[in-house]
XYZ file of C-alpha atoms in Angstrom:
359
model
C 120.571 8.553 36.490
C 121.402 11.391 38.902
C 118.941 14.185 39.787
C 119.056 17.240 37.602
C 120.744 20.292 39.199
C 117.542 22.320 38.706
C 115.525 19.865 40.818
C 118.151 19.869 43.567
C 118.070 23.655 43.658
C 114.259 23.663 43.794
C 114.264 21.079 46.595
C 116.790 23.099 48.566
C 114.738 26.260 48.072
C 111.613 24.402 49.209
C 113.349 23.143 52.365
C 114.682 26.636 53.034
C 111.171 28.093 52.700
C 109.779 25.480 55.093
C 112.488 26.271 57.639
C 111.835 30.000 57.275
C 108.090 29.434 57.780
C 108.689 27.362 60.918
C 111.050 29.957 62.382
C 108.658 32.805 61.566
C 105.751 31.077 63.290
C 107.646 30.353 66.516
C 106.722 32.308 69.635
C 110.278 31.946 70.948
C 112.997 34.195 69.666
C 115.686 32.320 67.706
C 119.160 33.481 66.729
C 121.789 31.323 65.049
C 125.487 32.153 65.345
C 128.408 30.807 63.353
C 131.596 29.460 64.904
C 132.897 33.021 65.280
C 129.843 34.011 67.332
C 128.344 36.088 64.513
C 124.633 35.946 63.674
C 123.512 34.366 60.418
C 119.831 33.936 61.301
C 117.357 35.983 63.354
C 113.641 35.098 63.376
C 110.727 37.527 63.595
C 109.980 36.743 67.251
C 113.542 37.673 68.241
C 113.278 40.938 66.305
C 110.032 41.827 68.092
C 111.203 40.579 71.491
C 114.451 42.523 71.573
C 113.686 45.389 69.191
C 116.271 44.078 66.737
C 116.531 45.194 63.110
C 117.236 41.937 61.265
C 119.410 43.454 58.521
C 121.529 45.367 61.033
C 121.866 42.371 63.346
C 123.002 39.853 60.724
C 126.728 39.124 60.606
C 127.204 40.958 63.906
C 128.901 39.376 66.900
C 126.508 38.401 69.693
C 128.279 40.890 71.959
C 127.342 43.716 69.568
C 123.714 42.588 69.406
C 123.123 42.232 73.158
C 126.099 43.755 75.003
C 125.750 41.098 77.714
C 128.917 39.586 79.194
C 127.161 36.512 80.627
C 125.646 35.591 77.274
C 128.931 36.208 75.459
C 130.754 33.906 77.916
C 128.178 31.103 77.581
C 128.258 31.294 73.772
C 132.054 30.886 73.878
C 131.772 27.955 76.304
C 129.175 26.241 74.091
C 131.337 26.720 70.992
C 134.341 25.322 72.850
C 132.788 22.392 74.739
C 129.703 21.555 72.710
C 127.611 21.631 75.908
C 124.261 23.412 76.127
C 123.678 26.182 78.682
C 120.700 28.079 80.097
C 120.674 31.688 81.229
C 117.944 33.661 82.987
C 118.606 37.367 82.883
C 116.797 40.716 83.189
C 119.740 42.531 81.593
C 118.964 42.230 77.871
C 116.466 45.094 77.793
C 115.861 48.187 79.925
C 113.166 47.628 82.546
C 112.180 44.472 84.398
C 111.662 42.009 81.523
C 113.236 38.636 82.326
C 114.332 36.231 79.581
C 115.255 32.567 79.673
C 117.868 31.778 77.023
C 118.888 28.304 75.870
C 122.275 28.228 74.166
C 122.736 24.954 72.259
C 125.370 23.752 69.793
C 124.532 23.383 66.092
C 126.295 20.289 64.796
C 126.686 19.139 61.218
C 128.227 16.046 59.640
C 131.606 17.765 59.607
C 131.495 19.169 63.124
C 130.306 22.365 64.767
C 128.365 24.894 62.714
C 127.868 27.337 65.579
C 125.243 27.818 68.283
C 121.516 28.480 68.438
C 120.001 30.820 71.010
C 116.314 30.399 71.802
C 114.752 33.086 73.978
C 111.515 33.194 75.929
C 110.009 36.063 77.919
C 109.413 34.619 81.408
C 108.561 37.881 83.182
C 104.996 36.770 83.923
C 106.161 33.329 85.088
C 108.610 34.982 87.479
C 105.898 37.305 88.762
C 103.541 34.386 89.400
C 106.307 32.386 91.058
C 107.041 35.303 93.368
C 103.343 35.551 94.248
C 103.218 31.797 94.928
C 106.275 31.896 97.199
C 104.947 34.923 99.095
C 101.528 33.290 99.385
C 102.949 30.066 100.838
C 105.109 32.059 103.265
C 102.132 34.177 104.336
C 99.839 31.176 104.810
C 102.507 29.406 106.852
C 102.952 32.458 109.055
C 99.215 33.038 109.481
C 98.695 29.397 110.490
C 101.713 29.151 112.773
C 100.941 32.248 114.845
C 97.584 31.114 116.304
C 98.742 27.494 116.517
C 101.753 28.534 118.592
C 99.480 30.476 120.954
C 97.041 27.571 121.270
C 99.885 25.155 121.980
C 101.396 27.476 124.586
C 98.150 27.949 126.496
C 97.326 24.219 126.361
C 100.742 23.398 127.851
C 100.194 25.986 130.599
C 96.807 24.454 131.404
C 98.355 20.987 131.570
C 101.079 22.285 133.897
C 98.557 23.266 136.570
C 96.519 26.243 135.403
C 93.453 23.983 135.266
C 93.436 24.100 139.056
C 92.727 27.840 138.893
C 89.218 28.243 137.392
C 89.469 31.962 136.560
C 92.842 31.543 134.844
C 91.654 28.412 133.051
C 88.551 30.178 131.725
C 90.648 33.100 130.481
C 93.097 30.771 128.738
C 90.265 28.743 127.167
C 88.707 31.965 125.898
C 92.024 32.898 124.239
C 92.330 29.396 122.760
C 88.796 29.689 121.375
C 89.609 33.068 119.811
C 92.690 31.681 118.064
C 90.767 28.589 116.927
C 88.096 30.852 115.424
C 90.802 32.842 113.685
C 92.193 29.639 112.163
C 88.721 28.595 111.063
C 88.083 31.998 109.471
C 91.448 31.912 107.711
C 90.838 28.463 106.234
C 87.292 29.420 105.187
C 88.575 32.574 103.473
C 91.374 30.655 101.731
C 88.924 28.092 100.365
C 86.474 30.789 99.333
C 89.142 32.848 97.555
C 90.522 29.770 95.788
C 87.087 28.767 94.476
C 86.212 32.273 93.297
C 89.605 32.813 91.603
C 89.488 29.468 89.791
C 85.888 29.890 88.656
C 84.747 26.827 90.602
C 81.722 28.757 91.835
C 79.345 29.234 88.877
C 77.572 32.586 88.998
C 73.844 32.347 89.647
C 72.663 35.760 88.531
C 69.365 36.720 90.114
C 67.242 39.834 90.256
C 67.895 41.284 93.724
C 65.847 44.075 95.310
C 68.553 46.337 96.670
C 66.928 48.001 99.663
C 65.601 44.849 101.407
C 68.847 43.041 100.580
C 71.043 45.735 102.160
C 68.765 46.180 105.181
C 68.899 42.439 105.850
C 72.705 42.518 105.590
C 72.924 45.387 108.081
C 70.679 43.429 110.450
C 73.279 40.667 110.736
C 75.701 43.260 112.171
C 73.220 44.897 114.575
C 74.969 43.803 117.779
C 78.372 45.095 116.678
C 76.903 48.331 115.343
C 75.130 48.966 118.661
C 78.232 48.020 120.643
C 80.286 50.713 118.889
C 77.327 53.108 118.667
C 77.747 53.623 114.930
C 75.147 55.266 112.713
C 74.505 53.306 109.515
C 72.703 55.012 106.618
C 71.420 53.525 103.367
C 71.302 55.800 100.306
C 69.711 54.264 97.209
C 68.167 56.395 94.425
C 64.456 55.763 93.864
C 65.015 54.698 90.270
C 67.546 52.019 91.197
C 65.443 49.217 92.626
C 67.098 46.030 91.400
C 70.483 44.593 90.549
C 71.359 41.329 88.809
C 74.100 39.497 90.694
C 74.966 36.265 92.444
C 73.131 36.791 95.724
C 75.488 34.758 97.932
C 78.638 36.353 96.486
C 77.210 39.872 96.614
C 76.257 39.271 100.239
C 79.799 38.057 100.990
C 81.410 41.056 99.271
C 79.273 43.689 100.990
C 79.532 41.866 104.327
C 83.336 42.000 104.097
C 83.243 45.731 103.349
C 80.738 46.457 106.122
C 82.727 44.308 108.553
C 85.855 46.368 107.822
C 83.950 49.646 108.162
C 82.634 48.642 111.591
C 86.024 47.309 112.703
C 88.174 50.244 111.650
C 85.807 53.079 112.569
C 86.128 54.425 116.131
C 82.962 54.485 118.316
C 80.154 56.877 117.311
C 81.220 56.692 113.676
C 79.108 57.037 110.537
C 78.809 54.337 107.888
C 76.912 54.753 104.614
C 75.947 52.070 102.106
C 74.977 53.706 98.822
C 74.107 52.760 95.259
C 74.534 54.675 92.012
C 74.260 54.159 88.266
C 76.463 55.759 85.626
C 77.623 54.867 82.100
C 76.045 51.427 82.200
C 77.641 50.573 85.541
C 75.924 50.077 88.892
C 78.051 51.032 91.877
C 77.611 49.819 95.442
C 79.716 51.749 97.947
C 80.480 51.373 101.643
C 81.800 54.592 103.216
C 82.948 55.203 106.775
C 84.471 57.863 109.012
C 87.175 55.491 110.196
C 90.931 55.631 110.571
C 91.546 55.730 106.817
C 94.353 54.283 104.725
C 97.609 56.034 103.731
C 97.873 56.743 100.005
C 100.988 54.567 99.720
C 98.989 51.527 100.873
C 95.844 52.055 98.797
C 97.175 50.342 95.676
C 97.998 47.178 97.639
C 94.993 46.739 99.934
C 93.426 44.183 97.558
C 96.470 41.901 97.663
C 96.176 38.675 99.621
C 97.469 39.046 103.196
C 98.386 42.695 102.717
C 97.685 44.632 105.896
C 98.128 48.356 106.456
C 98.569 47.786 110.195
C 99.439 44.130 110.803
C 99.179 44.244 114.585
C 95.818 46.059 114.577
C 94.370 43.749 111.913
C 95.327 40.549 113.738
C 94.100 41.955 117.037
C 90.710 42.585 115.422
C 90.532 39.090 113.969
C 91.242 39.925 110.328
C 92.577 37.222 108.003
C 94.116 39.603 105.464
C 91.972 38.050 102.704
C 88.692 39.974 102.962
C 89.406 42.655 100.360
C 91.038 40.140 97.997
C 87.796 38.141 98.128
C 85.744 41.286 97.410
C 87.979 42.095 94.442
C 87.595 38.656 92.878
C 83.831 38.640 93.442
C 83.653 41.944 91.549
C 85.869 40.584 88.756
C 83.759 37.417 88.514
C 80.766 39.662 87.745
C 82.742 41.553 85.092
C 83.064 44.520 87.427
C 85.704 46.399 89.380
C 86.462 47.607 92.887
C 87.819 51.030 93.777
C 89.179 52.409 97.029
C 89.330 56.031 98.112
C 90.647 56.980 101.529
C 92.262 59.681 103.611
C 93.976 58.932 106.941
C 91.864 60.148 109.836
C 88.857 60.944 107.641
C 87.632 57.552 106.471
C 87.402 55.269 103.455
C 85.034 54.457 100.606
C 85.096 51.117 98.804
C 83.001 50.922 95.641
C 82.103 47.754 93.749
C 80.876 48.309 90.192
C 78.830 45.847 88.158
C 77.812 46.057 84.501
C 74.158 47.031 84.286
C 72.208 44.171 82.744
C 69.064 44.499 80.657
C 66.011 44.843 82.850
C 67.715 46.402 85.883
C 65.933 49.433 87.240
């Protein structure tokens, strides 16, 4: 005995509801087109992704929905050949949003029913890929430059410069400097990688600020004296302690102090200060150095970004110091801010959330 028509209708309605539920829950945008290229299905994700009104989009040709010649061409090719295609394009919406579209044939028992378009926003993936490519290129360049110098001086020594003691000593000193630069670069890369990936668990400890900062300054005494800088510490009486990872805080402030010493002309003034406001503790390093142009300020925390590439390399910078400081601050749930004026100096401020018991 055959199924009753009512049961068939109920089963079909149930299957339709299941399909609708699946499509509604998908993160990818989905549009289905008939053999004329007109939409007969648009899911919620597609409506949100492209700002589409479902009722207005239904039964419209894909060209009317998106006004994109590439997509229109690929839909026609898929309808004609039955082959799937992929399109990556930033041209479906105003701005810089990039979408990856998969155009695939919909086939039934009696042949083609149309095409399905699935869409995914890959803007963030593209941004990360660009960062990765730039990072690899920068690392390669930063490694090759000192290696090329080392190789060149070694070859010169082998060709006879060893017979001239003064020249040999000068060349060996240059080789040592480049080797140290390589070592610093690799150390900074490893440090940044561990901090970014969370491989270094935070060991929050109660740190007495004044002795901690004075000890840090002491490690730079020779360089401070050499450039005849004046270093001042300004900590309010009521702000005695801070909770932080001691090793990471030391690394962050050391990087900032190192930059202040490096980029401040002789007889400069450097101030390390602390403040507390709105539940945040700020630690700032200020200098009377060369300063940073406003156009560069927003990028100084990027890996390998240098305001003055030649000057930075000459002074032994790896281009990673401020990126490390930024990620140390972020690891503590804090922030880092930069304020600078060319010729007047810079102030870098790390902020940390004030924890219970700090005073």
